[in-house]
Amino acid sequence: MMCWPVLISILTPVIAWVILRIIIVFSSPLRAIPNAHFTTPVSRIWILWTRFTGKEFSKCLELHNRLGPVIRIGPREISVNCIEGGVRTVYGGNWEKSSMYDNFTQFGFSPLFAMRDTHEHLERKRLFTSVYSKSTISRSSEISKAVSSICHQRLVRRLQKQVDEGKSVDVYSLTKQCSMDIITAYIYGEKNGTNWVVNPNQAAPHLSAFQRAADPWSFSVSTEVPKLVAILSWFGIQLIPPTVDTAFAHIQSFVLGITTGAIESCCSSVTKGNDTDEVTKQVWQKLEDIPEAERLKMIASDMVDQLHAGHLATGVVLTYLMLKLSRNLDIQERLRIDLTTSADPQASELLDAVIMETIRMYPAGFGPFPRVAPANATVAGFAIPKNTIVTASPYILGRNSEIFPQPDKWYPERWLQAGPDQTRIMRQWTWMFMSGQRICIGQHLALLGK
Ligand code: HEM
């Protein structure tokens, strides 16, 4: 029989934990917020389970529809689904990113995406602001040359060849190859970029590494329970498959290689007075006080993120766009006529409607995009204690039936029929690139200056 001292030493911490949890539940201002699940005031199990099983966004959408714009998804974690007082307060107010982002260092450097300190981030962002601005992208000769040769020549030739040979097309791979060719042409210059539309076999190992590295299970466990991952690995239990580490090593080596090649080539061009405006060249010059070896890895750390997120997200959106156009032949035909007869195809209202409707429904990155509440914060009328984690999701915002009636229907007409005020509101709720200081820097490149 177990003796009393042993029993007491086991029960004491358990009872203390229960009492502490009860105190937290009854004293936290978050108790005023509807719970996503009855366990959420005391435990993160529910949110971890929905994240690990890939059901977070569908589940939270259903809960927001039922319980309102703010729900409690953990003892110190809430999800918001409104613009005024919600997204605008948190993301527009530049609340700091959570520690989840500490997982995204590359080559020992923190890329822009992972920087948490607001001032450090702002300083670093200055490197990229002008090269990715809408006016730079829409005026860039580099980008118009790249689009012309990649889309109008290489892509059309490749598709024609597939048709002639009676072969089917893997659209998702093709859109990723095309996106990577355009992004690298802009970042490194066309001669230093990839040529994957023409050489899909060359692309295959890299695309596979990028896809494996984005494995949702590994992403969730490494960001949500990093300590558990580390402890279990001491005992030989690997929660993250070794293929994920291999994939990250592959990506780093690929990006370092392409960045080194571009910098060697652009630096020799600089001395020869070449006036091309690739991103790497400009950033390299702006950081001239930093020793070259360190500077190279610093830039490559940013490029890992920009190439990874850029080509995957753009590939996802373009694939859905193709899917929807292939199933809505009337819209496809109208769009074709619009683009081939217009003097300014970029200004096509139908094109805009088709893009907006696609990114509303399929925003590529669903989230979560966790932010940390400062002192004395209020979200949608609720007082939020300091350090509460707040998240919002473009997927959930884009499916709000009050803003978008029949939200599950792909219906570009809604954008053509809306008046100016309604369009402005619909654009705010179509939050694919997010907002505030941490808005996606690549948004104008992804939309090619549109
Ligand atoms: C359809 C395509 C794209 C989508 C949907 C997208 C979406 C996003 C989102 C939601 C964020 C915020 C993430 C967060 O705070 O956790 C973000 C940030 C970022 N994106 Fe994109 N992105 C796209 C394309 C690109 C491209 C083409 C590039 C670069 C070439 C890029 C570079 C970045 C960078 C560097 C950040 C971090 C910005 C910062 O923290 O200041 N993205 N993107």
Short mmCIF file of C-alpha atoms and ligand atoms in Angstrom, two decimals:
data_model
loop_
_atom_site.label_atom_id
_atom_site.label_comp_id
_atom_site.label_asym_id
_atom_site.label_seq_id
_atom_site.Cartn_x
_atom_site.Cartn_y
_atom_site.Cartn_z
CA MET A 1 0.00 0.00 0.00
CA MET A 2 1.22 3.56 -0.87
CA CYS A 3 2.23 5.46 2.30
CA TRP A 4 0.81 8.89 3.18
CA PRO A 5 3.97 11.02 2.64
CA VAL A 6 4.29 9.69 -0.94
CA LEU A 7 0.59 10.25 -1.61
CA ILE A 8 0.76 13.78 -0.22
CA SER A 9 3.86 14.63 -2.26
CA ILE A 10 2.04 13.52 -5.42
CA LEU A 11 -1.29 15.14 -4.61
CA THR A 12 0.04 18.49 -3.37
CA PRO A 13 1.31 19.76 -6.75
CA VAL A 14 -1.82 18.43 -8.49
CA ILE A 15 -4.12 20.23 -6.02
CA ALA A 16 -1.97 23.39 -6.24
CA TRP A 17 -2.23 23.26 -10.06
CA VAL A 18 -6.04 22.83 -9.90
CA ILE A 19 -6.39 25.73 -7.42
CA LEU A 20 -4.15 27.94 -9.56
CA ARG A 21 -6.23 27.13 -12.63
CA ILE A 22 -9.48 27.91 -10.79
CA ILE A 23 -8.04 31.25 -9.66
CA ILE A 24 -6.97 32.03 -13.25
CA VAL A 25 -10.43 31.10 -14.60
CA PHE A 26 -12.31 33.28 -12.13
CA SER A 27 -9.91 36.22 -12.01
CA SER A 28 -9.00 36.60 -15.68
CA PRO A 29 -10.81 39.35 -17.60
CA LEU A 30 -10.89 36.82 -20.47
CA ARG A 31 -13.72 35.00 -18.66
CA ALA A 32 -16.12 37.52 -20.27
CA ILE A 33 -15.25 36.11 -23.72
CA PRO A 34 -17.18 33.10 -25.08
CA ASN A 35 -15.16 29.89 -24.85
CA ALA A 36 -14.43 27.89 -27.97
CA HIS A 37 -14.64 24.78 -25.78
CA PHE A 38 -15.39 24.27 -22.08
CA THR A 39 -11.73 23.39 -21.46
CA THR A 40 -10.20 26.50 -23.05
CA PRO A 41 -10.12 28.65 -19.86
CA VAL A 42 -7.88 26.07 -18.18
CA SER A 43 -5.99 24.26 -20.90
CA ARG A 44 -4.55 24.57 -24.41
CA ILE A 45 -5.43 20.98 -25.26
CA TRP A 46 -8.42 21.94 -27.44
CA ILE A 47 -6.54 24.47 -29.59
CA LEU A 48 -3.48 22.20 -29.87
CA TRP A 49 -5.68 19.31 -30.96
CA THR A 50 -7.56 21.36 -33.57
CA ARG A 51 -4.22 22.76 -34.85
CA PHE A 52 -2.50 19.37 -35.01
CA THR A 53 -5.44 17.84 -36.83
CA GLY A 54 -5.66 20.73 -39.31
CA LYS A 55 -9.17 21.76 -38.22
CA GLU A 56 -8.44 25.07 -36.51
CA PHE A 57 -9.85 27.38 -39.16
CA SER A 58 -12.99 25.47 -40.09
CA LYS A 59 -13.75 24.97 -36.38
CA CYS A 60 -13.07 28.61 -35.45
CA LEU A 61 -15.15 29.83 -38.42
CA GLU A 62 -18.11 27.81 -37.16
CA LEU A 63 -17.55 29.10 -33.60
CA HIS A 64 -17.23 32.74 -34.66
CA ASN A 65 -20.48 32.40 -36.63
CA ARG A 66 -22.18 31.08 -33.50
CA LEU A 67 -20.46 32.98 -30.68
CA GLY A 68 -19.45 36.35 -32.17
CA PRO A 69 -16.30 38.20 -33.23
CA VAL A 70 -14.11 37.21 -30.26
CA ILE A 71 -13.65 33.71 -28.86
CA ARG A 72 -11.32 32.31 -26.24
CA ILE A 73 -9.25 29.50 -27.69
CA GLY A 74 -6.89 28.96 -24.76
CA PRO A 75 -6.28 30.17 -21.18
CA ARG A 76 -4.39 33.20 -22.57
CA GLU A 77 -5.30 33.05 -26.23
CA ILE A 78 -8.16 34.55 -28.23
CA SER A 79 -9.25 34.59 -31.86
CA VAL A 80 -10.73 37.77 -33.36
CA ASN A 81 -12.94 38.03 -36.41
CA CYS A 82 -13.77 41.68 -36.97
CA ILE A 83 -11.98 44.63 -38.52
CA GLU A 84 -13.04 47.60 -36.35
CA GLY A 85 -11.70 47.11 -32.81
CA GLY A 86 -10.20 43.75 -33.81
CA VAL A 87 -7.80 43.37 -36.73
CA ARG A 88 -7.34 47.14 -36.91
CA THR A 89 -6.45 47.37 -33.20
CA VAL A 90 -4.12 44.36 -33.13
CA TYR A 91 -2.39 44.37 -36.52
CA GLY A 92 -2.90 48.04 -37.34
CA GLY A 93 -1.65 48.82 -33.82
CA ASN A 94 1.50 46.79 -34.57
CA TRP A 95 1.28 44.49 -31.58
CA GLU A 96 4.47 42.47 -31.33
CA LYS A 97 4.71 39.04 -32.92
CA SER A 98 4.65 36.10 -30.49
CA SER A 99 7.58 33.82 -29.66
CA MET A 100 6.29 31.40 -32.33
CA TYR A 101 8.33 33.44 -34.81
CA ASP A 102 11.62 32.63 -33.01
CA ASN A 103 11.55 29.32 -34.87
CA PHE A 104 12.21 30.99 -38.19
CA THR A 105 15.90 31.91 -37.95
CA GLN A 106 18.07 31.01 -40.95
CA PHE A 107 21.88 30.68 -40.99
CA GLY A 108 21.83 32.02 -37.41
CA PHE A 109 20.13 35.28 -38.51
CA SER A 110 16.64 36.49 -37.89
CA PRO A 111 15.03 37.36 -41.23
CA LEU A 112 12.56 40.24 -41.51
CA PHE A 113 9.60 37.89 -41.16
CA ALA A 114 10.86 36.54 -37.80
CA MET A 115 11.95 39.81 -36.18
CA ARG A 116 9.88 40.53 -33.12
CA ASP A 117 11.33 43.77 -31.86
CA THR A 118 9.37 46.58 -33.52
CA HIS A 119 12.29 49.01 -33.88
CA GLU A 120 14.71 46.37 -35.16
CA HIS A 121 12.04 45.26 -37.64
CA LEU A 122 11.36 48.79 -38.88
CA GLU A 123 15.08 49.37 -39.41
CA ARG A 124 15.41 46.14 -41.43
CA LYS A 125 12.22 46.72 -43.37
CA ARG A 126 13.70 49.94 -44.78
CA LEU A 127 16.03 47.75 -46.85
CA PHE A 128 13.08 46.34 -48.75
CA THR A 129 10.41 49.04 -48.67
CA SER A 130 11.32 50.80 -51.88
CA VAL A 131 12.27 47.70 -53.91
CA TYR A 132 8.90 46.07 -53.21
CA SER A 133 6.74 49.21 -53.37
CA LYS A 134 3.83 49.29 -55.80
CA SER A 135 5.36 52.10 -57.84
CA THR A 136 8.74 50.34 -58.15
CA ILE A 137 7.14 47.05 -59.22
CA SER A 138 4.76 48.63 -61.71
CA ARG A 139 7.60 50.68 -63.26
CA SER A 140 10.21 47.91 -63.14
CA SER A 141 11.66 47.06 -66.54
CA GLU A 142 13.15 43.93 -64.90
CA ILE A 143 9.69 42.62 -64.01
CA SER A 144 8.05 43.43 -67.34
CA LYS A 145 10.93 41.75 -69.23
CA ALA A 146 10.69 38.72 -66.93
CA VAL A 147 6.91 38.39 -67.25
CA SER A 148 7.13 38.76 -70.98
CA SER A 149 9.76 36.06 -71.42
CA ILE A 150 8.54 33.69 -68.64
CA CYS A 151 4.76 33.88 -69.20
CA HIS A 152 4.35 34.95 -72.79
CA GLN A 153 7.13 32.84 -74.26
CA ARG A 154 8.40 30.00 -72.06
CA LEU A 155 5.07 29.15 -70.43
CA VAL A 156 3.07 29.29 -73.65
CA ARG A 157 5.68 27.10 -75.42
CA ARG A 158 5.65 24.59 -72.56
CA LEU A 159 1.84 24.37 -72.53
CA GLN A 160 1.73 24.06 -76.32
CA LYS A 161 4.26 21.21 -76.15
CA GLN A 162 2.21 19.38 -73.48
CA VAL A 163 -0.92 19.80 -75.63
CA ASP A 164 0.87 18.56 -78.76
CA GLU A 165 2.13 15.51 -76.88
CA GLY A 166 -1.32 14.91 -75.37
CA LYS A 167 0.10 15.16 -71.82
CA SER A 168 -1.80 16.43 -68.81
CA VAL A 169 -0.44 19.35 -66.78
CA ASP A 170 0.23 19.33 -63.05
CA VAL A 171 -1.08 22.84 -62.53
CA TYR A 172 0.12 23.28 -58.93
CA SER A 173 3.74 22.43 -59.89
CA LEU A 174 3.50 24.64 -62.95
CA THR A 175 2.23 27.68 -61.03
CA LYS A 176 4.96 27.23 -58.42
CA GLN A 177 7.63 26.95 -61.13
CA CYS A 178 6.31 30.03 -62.87
CA SER A 179 6.08 32.01 -59.60
CA MET A 180 9.63 31.03 -58.63
CA ASP A 181 10.97 32.07 -62.05
CA ILE A 182 9.31 35.50 -61.77
CA ILE A 183 10.28 36.08 -58.13
CA THR A 184 13.92 35.05 -58.65
CA ALA A 185 14.10 37.11 -61.84
CA TYR A 186 13.05 40.16 -59.83
CA ILE A 187 15.22 39.41 -56.81
CA TYR A 188 18.38 38.23 -58.60
CA GLY A 189 17.97 39.41 -62.19
CA GLU A 190 16.68 37.16 -64.94
CA LYS A 191 20.08 35.74 -65.86
CA ASN A 192 20.72 34.64 -62.25
CA GLY A 193 17.19 33.39 -61.53
CA THR A 194 15.61 29.97 -61.99
CA ASN A 195 14.31 28.68 -65.32
CA TRP A 196 11.96 26.04 -63.99
CA VAL A 197 9.13 26.52 -66.49
CA VAL A 198 11.54 25.32 -69.17
CA ASN A 199 13.33 22.78 -66.95
CA PRO A 200 10.72 21.16 -64.69
CA ASN A 201 13.08 18.25 -63.91
CA GLN A 202 15.58 20.70 -62.44
CA ALA A 203 12.77 22.17 -60.30
CA ALA A 204 11.45 18.86 -58.96
CA PRO A 205 13.91 18.23 -56.04
CA HIS A 206 13.68 21.85 -54.91
CA LEU A 207 9.88 22.01 -55.08
CA SER A 208 9.68 18.77 -53.18
CA ALA A 209 11.99 20.17 -50.43
CA PHE A 210 9.93 23.37 -50.15
CA GLN A 211 6.75 21.33 -49.87
CA ARG A 212 8.19 18.92 -47.27
CA ALA A 213 9.49 21.83 -45.17
CA ALA A 214 5.97 23.29 -45.08
CA ASP A 215 4.52 20.04 -43.67
CA PRO A 216 1.58 21.21 -41.47
CA TRP A 217 2.11 18.65 -38.69
CA SER A 218 5.82 19.49 -38.30
CA PHE A 219 5.06 23.21 -38.44
CA SER A 220 2.45 22.87 -35.69
CA VAL A 221 4.50 20.75 -33.29
CA SER A 222 7.72 22.73 -33.78
CA THR A 223 5.98 26.05 -33.12
CA GLU A 224 3.46 24.98 -30.47
CA VAL A 225 5.35 22.46 -28.33
CA PRO A 226 9.07 23.02 -29.07
CA LYS A 227 10.11 21.91 -25.57
CA LEU A 228 8.23 18.62 -25.88
CA VAL A 229 9.85 18.05 -29.29
CA ALA A 230 13.31 18.62 -27.74
CA ILE A 231 12.67 16.45 -24.66
CA LEU A 232 11.27 13.54 -26.66
CA SER A 233 14.18 13.69 -29.09
CA TRP A 234 16.59 13.08 -26.14
CA PHE A 235 14.75 9.79 -25.68
CA GLY A 236 15.02 8.99 -29.38
CA ILE A 237 11.37 9.85 -30.16
CA GLN A 238 11.19 12.18 -33.18
CA LEU A 239 7.90 14.09 -33.43
CA ILE A 240 9.22 15.81 -36.54
CA PRO A 241 10.19 13.40 -39.34
CA PRO A 242 13.92 13.64 -40.25
CA THR A 243 12.86 14.39 -43.84
CA VAL A 244 11.79 17.86 -42.67
CA ASP A 245 15.31 18.70 -41.41
CA THR A 246 16.77 17.38 -44.66
CA ALA A 247 14.31 19.56 -46.59
CA PHE A 248 15.35 22.70 -44.65
CA ALA A 249 19.04 21.91 -45.24
CA HIS A 250 18.30 21.47 -48.95
CA ILE A 251 16.45 24.82 -49.12
CA GLN A 252 19.23 26.68 -47.31
CA SER A 253 21.87 25.26 -49.62
CA PHE A 254 19.77 26.06 -52.71
CA VAL A 255 19.08 29.64 -51.60
CA LEU A 256 22.64 30.30 -50.45
CA GLY A 257 23.89 29.02 -53.82
CA ILE A 258 21.59 31.18 -55.94
CA THR A 259 22.17 34.24 -53.72
CA THR A 260 25.96 33.84 -53.84
CA GLY A 261 25.87 33.49 -57.63
CA ALA A 262 23.71 36.60 -58.00
CA ILE A 263 25.84 38.70 -55.66
CA GLU A 264 29.07 37.68 -57.41
CA SER A 265 27.52 38.60 -60.72
CA CYS A 266 25.87 41.84 -59.58
CA CYS A 267 29.00 43.02 -57.77
CA SER A 268 31.09 42.65 -60.85
CA SER A 269 28.31 44.45 -62.77
CA VAL A 270 28.36 47.27 -60.22
CA THR A 271 32.02 47.93 -60.86
CA LYS A 272 31.32 47.83 -64.59
CA GLY A 273 28.56 50.42 -64.18
CA ASN A 274 25.65 48.08 -64.96
CA ASP A 275 22.40 49.81 -63.97
CA THR A 276 20.05 46.85 -63.36
CA ASP A 277 17.89 47.13 -60.26
CA GLU A 278 17.74 43.60 -58.77
CA VAL A 279 16.74 43.42 -55.13
CA THR A 280 19.92 41.62 -54.03
CA LYS A 281 22.14 44.23 -55.63
CA GLN A 282 20.38 47.11 -53.90
CA VAL A 283 20.30 45.37 -50.52
CA TRP A 284 23.97 44.33 -50.87
CA GLN A 285 24.95 47.94 -51.48
CA LYS A 286 22.83 49.31 -48.63
CA LEU A 287 24.55 46.95 -46.16
CA GLU A 288 28.09 47.78 -47.26
CA ASP A 289 29.34 48.36 -43.68
CA ILE A 290 28.84 44.68 -42.82
CA PRO A 291 31.69 42.23 -43.64
CA GLU A 292 30.97 40.33 -46.86
CA ALA A 293 30.66 36.76 -45.46
CA GLU A 294 28.21 37.90 -42.78
CA ARG A 295 26.33 40.12 -45.23
CA LEU A 296 25.86 37.22 -47.64
CA LYS A 297 24.28 34.98 -44.99
CA MET A 298 22.16 37.84 -43.66
CA ILE A 299 20.69 38.49 -47.10
CA ALA A 300 20.30 34.77 -47.80
CA SER A 301 18.34 34.41 -44.53
CA ASP A 302 15.75 36.85 -45.88
CA MET A 303 15.78 35.22 -49.29
CA VAL A 304 14.93 31.81 -47.80
CA ASP A 305 11.66 33.31 -46.53
CA GLN A 306 10.94 35.39 -49.59
CA LEU A 307 11.46 32.53 -52.03
CA HIS A 308 9.75 29.95 -49.83
CA ALA A 309 6.63 31.90 -48.86
CA GLY A 310 6.52 33.80 -52.13
CA HIS A 311 6.43 30.91 -54.59
CA LEU A 312 4.27 28.62 -52.42
CA ALA A 313 1.62 31.23 -51.65
CA THR A 314 1.50 32.57 -55.19
CA GLY A 315 1.37 29.00 -56.53
CA VAL A 316 -1.57 28.13 -54.27
CA VAL A 317 -3.59 31.21 -55.29
CA LEU A 318 -2.86 30.77 -59.00
CA THR A 319 -3.85 27.11 -58.83
CA TYR A 320 -7.23 27.95 -57.29
CA LEU A 321 -7.64 30.70 -59.87
CA MET A 322 -7.07 28.18 -62.69
CA LEU A 323 -9.41 25.69 -61.06
CA LYS A 324 -12.21 28.21 -60.71
CA LEU A 325 -11.78 29.57 -64.24
CA SER A 326 -11.79 26.04 -65.65
CA ARG A 327 -15.11 25.38 -63.90
CA ASN A 328 -16.69 28.72 -64.83
CA LEU A 329 -16.22 28.86 -68.58
CA ASP A 330 -18.51 31.87 -69.04
CA ILE A 331 -16.33 33.98 -66.75
CA GLN A 332 -13.20 32.58 -68.40
CA GLU A 333 -14.51 33.63 -71.80
CA ARG A 334 -15.54 37.12 -70.63
CA LEU A 335 -12.13 37.58 -69.02
CA ARG A 336 -10.33 36.45 -72.17
CA ILE A 337 -12.27 38.96 -74.27
CA ASP A 338 -11.68 41.70 -71.70
CA LEU A 339 -7.93 41.12 -71.56
CA THR A 340 -7.36 40.64 -75.28
CA THR A 341 -9.41 43.63 -76.41
CA SER A 342 -8.51 46.17 -73.72
CA ALA A 343 -5.85 48.82 -74.30
CA ASP A 344 -4.97 48.50 -70.59
CA PRO A 345 -5.59 44.87 -69.50
CA GLN A 346 -4.14 45.59 -66.03
CA ALA A 347 -7.11 47.91 -65.39
CA SER A 348 -9.73 45.23 -66.17
CA GLU A 349 -12.46 45.32 -63.51
CA LEU A 350 -13.31 41.69 -64.18
CA LEU A 351 -9.68 40.66 -63.63
CA ASP A 352 -9.72 42.52 -60.33
CA ALA A 353 -12.99 40.82 -59.33
CA VAL A 354 -11.68 37.37 -60.21
CA ILE A 355 -8.47 37.91 -58.23
CA MET A 356 -10.23 39.41 -55.19
CA GLU A 357 -12.81 36.63 -55.10
CA THR A 358 -10.10 33.97 -55.30
CA ILE A 359 -7.93 35.47 -52.57
CA ARG A 360 -11.01 36.01 -50.39
CA MET A 361 -11.82 32.30 -50.48
CA TYR A 362 -8.34 30.80 -50.79
CA PRO A 363 -5.95 33.14 -49.01
CA ALA A 364 -2.89 30.78 -49.22
CA GLY A 365 -1.77 31.43 -45.62
CA PHE A 366 -4.70 30.78 -43.27
CA GLY A 367 -2.72 31.76 -40.18
CA PRO A 368 -2.56 31.77 -37.23
CA PHE A 369 -0.62 35.03 -37.10
CA PRO A 370 -0.18 35.38 -33.33
CA ARG A 371 0.39 38.75 -31.73
CA VAL A 372 1.02 39.68 -28.09
CA ALA A 373 -1.29 42.12 -26.28
CA PRO A 374 0.38 45.17 -24.71
CA ALA A 375 -0.77 46.56 -21.34
CA ASN A 376 -4.29 48.04 -21.11
CA ALA A 377 -5.48 46.55 -24.38
CA THR A 378 -9.09 46.25 -25.52
CA VAL A 379 -10.27 44.03 -28.36
CA ALA A 380 -13.82 44.41 -29.71
CA GLY A 381 -14.94 45.87 -26.39
CA PHE A 382 -13.25 43.21 -24.21
CA ALA A 383 -10.39 44.12 -21.84
CA ILE A 384 -7.41 41.92 -22.66
CA PRO A 385 -4.65 41.24 -20.12
CA LYS A 386 -1.07 42.01 -21.13
CA ASN A 387 0.65 39.13 -22.98
CA THR A 388 -2.60 37.53 -24.16
CA ILE A 389 -2.01 35.93 -27.57
CA VAL A 390 -4.38 37.26 -30.20
CA THR A 391 -4.83 35.71 -33.63
CA ALA A 392 -6.91 36.43 -36.72
CA SER A 393 -7.23 34.51 -39.95
CA PRO A 394 -7.83 35.69 -43.52
CA TYR A 395 -9.72 32.46 -44.19
CA ILE A 396 -12.26 33.19 -41.42
CA LEU A 397 -12.55 36.91 -42.20
CA GLY A 398 -13.16 36.17 -45.89
CA ARG A 399 -16.04 33.83 -45.08
CA ASN A 400 -18.12 36.23 -43.01
CA SER A 401 -21.64 35.91 -44.41
CA GLU A 402 -22.64 39.44 -43.35
CA ILE A 403 -19.95 40.92 -45.58
CA PHE A 404 -20.00 38.22 -48.26
CA PRO A 405 -23.47 36.64 -48.64
CA GLN A 406 -23.16 32.96 -49.60
CA PRO A 407 -19.49 33.03 -48.59
CA ASP A 408 -18.72 29.51 -49.87
CA LYS A 409 -19.68 30.47 -53.41
CA TRP A 410 -16.95 31.71 -55.77
CA TYR A 411 -18.82 34.65 -57.23
CA PRO A 412 -16.65 37.42 -58.80
CA GLU A 413 -19.83 39.33 -59.71
CA ARG A 414 -20.16 40.41 -56.07
CA TRP A 415 -17.14 42.69 -56.61
CA LEU A 416 -18.61 44.16 -59.81
CA GLN A 417 -22.01 44.77 -58.26
CA ALA A 418 -20.80 46.40 -55.02
CA GLY A 419 -20.86 50.18 -54.64
CA PRO A 420 -17.71 52.09 -53.57
CA ASP A 421 -18.39 51.91 -49.80
CA GLN A 422 -19.21 48.23 -49.90
CA THR A 423 -16.12 47.52 -52.03
CA ARG A 424 -13.94 49.30 -49.49
CA ILE A 425 -15.37 47.16 -46.69
CA MET A 426 -15.03 43.96 -48.71
CA ARG A 427 -11.38 44.77 -49.42
CA GLN A 428 -10.71 45.27 -45.71
CA TRP A 429 -12.17 41.83 -44.95
CA THR A 430 -10.14 40.24 -47.76
CA TRP A 431 -7.04 40.13 -45.62
CA MET A 432 -4.70 37.78 -47.44
CA PHE A 433 -1.61 40.00 -47.16
CA MET A 434 -2.58 41.21 -43.68
CA SER A 435 -2.24 44.85 -42.59
CA GLY A 436 -0.18 47.25 -40.48
CA GLN A 437 3.57 47.32 -40.20
CA ARG A 438 3.89 43.57 -40.74
CA ILE A 439 1.91 43.55 -43.98
CA CYS A 440 3.40 41.25 -46.64
CA ILE A 441 6.24 43.08 -48.38
CA GLY A 442 5.79 40.91 -51.49
CA GLN A 443 2.13 41.76 -52.10
CA HIS A 444 2.77 44.01 -55.12
CA LEU A 445 5.18 41.50 -56.62
CA ALA A 446 2.62 38.70 -56.12
CA LEU A 447 0.00 40.83 -57.90
CA LEU A 448 2.58 42.19 -60.36
CA GLY A 449 1.92 45.81 -59.47
CA LYS A 450 -1.84 45.47 -59.87
C1 HEM B 1 0.05 35.32 -52.89
C2 HEM B 1 1.24 35.49 -52.38
C3 HEM B 1 1.55 35.87 -50.94
C4 HEM B 1 0.78 35.78 -49.81
C5 HEM B 1 -0.64 35.23 -49.68
C6 HEM B 1 1.55 36.31 -48.72
C7 HEM B 1 1.08 36.44 -47.41
C8 HEM B 1 1.80 36.98 -46.37
C9 HEM B 1 1.31 37.13 -45.02
C10 HEM B 1 -0.07 36.74 -44.53
C11 HEM B 1 2.30 37.68 -44.28
C12 HEM B 1 2.28 37.99 -42.77
C13 HEM B 1 2.77 36.77 -42.03
C14 HEM B 1 2.89 36.96 -40.55
O1 HEM B 1 2.94 38.08 -40.02
O2 HEM B 1 3.00 35.93 -39.87
C15 HEM B 1 3.42 37.88 -45.16
C16 HEM B 1 4.61 38.43 -44.75
C17 HEM B 1 5.71 38.48 -45.57
N1 HEM B 1 5.76 38.17 -46.91
FE1 HEM B 1 4.24 37.51 -48.08
N2 HEM B 1 2.77 36.66 -49.18
C18 HEM B 1 2.82 36.41 -50.54
C19 HEM B 1 3.87 36.66 -51.40
C20 HEM B 1 5.10 37.11 -51.00
C21 HEM B 1 6.21 37.34 -51.88
C22 HEM B 1 6.18 37.16 -53.40
C23 HEM B 1 7.25 37.75 -51.09
C24 HEM B 1 8.65 38.17 -51.46
C25 HEM B 1 9.23 38.02 -52.59
C26 HEM B 1 6.78 37.79 -49.71
C27 HEM B 1 7.53 38.17 -48.63
C28 HEM B 1 7.05 38.35 -47.35
C29 HEM B 1 7.87 38.81 -46.21
C30 HEM B 1 9.36 39.12 -46.24
C31 HEM B 1 7.02 38.91 -45.11
C32 HEM B 1 7.38 39.38 -43.70
C33 HEM B 1 7.05 40.86 -43.60
C34 HEM B 1 7.32 41.44 -42.23
O3 HEM B 1 7.23 40.74 -41.22
O4 HEM B 1 7.58 42.64 -42.18
N3 HEM B 1 5.47 37.40 -49.70
N4 HEM B 1 3.10 37.46 -46.42
#
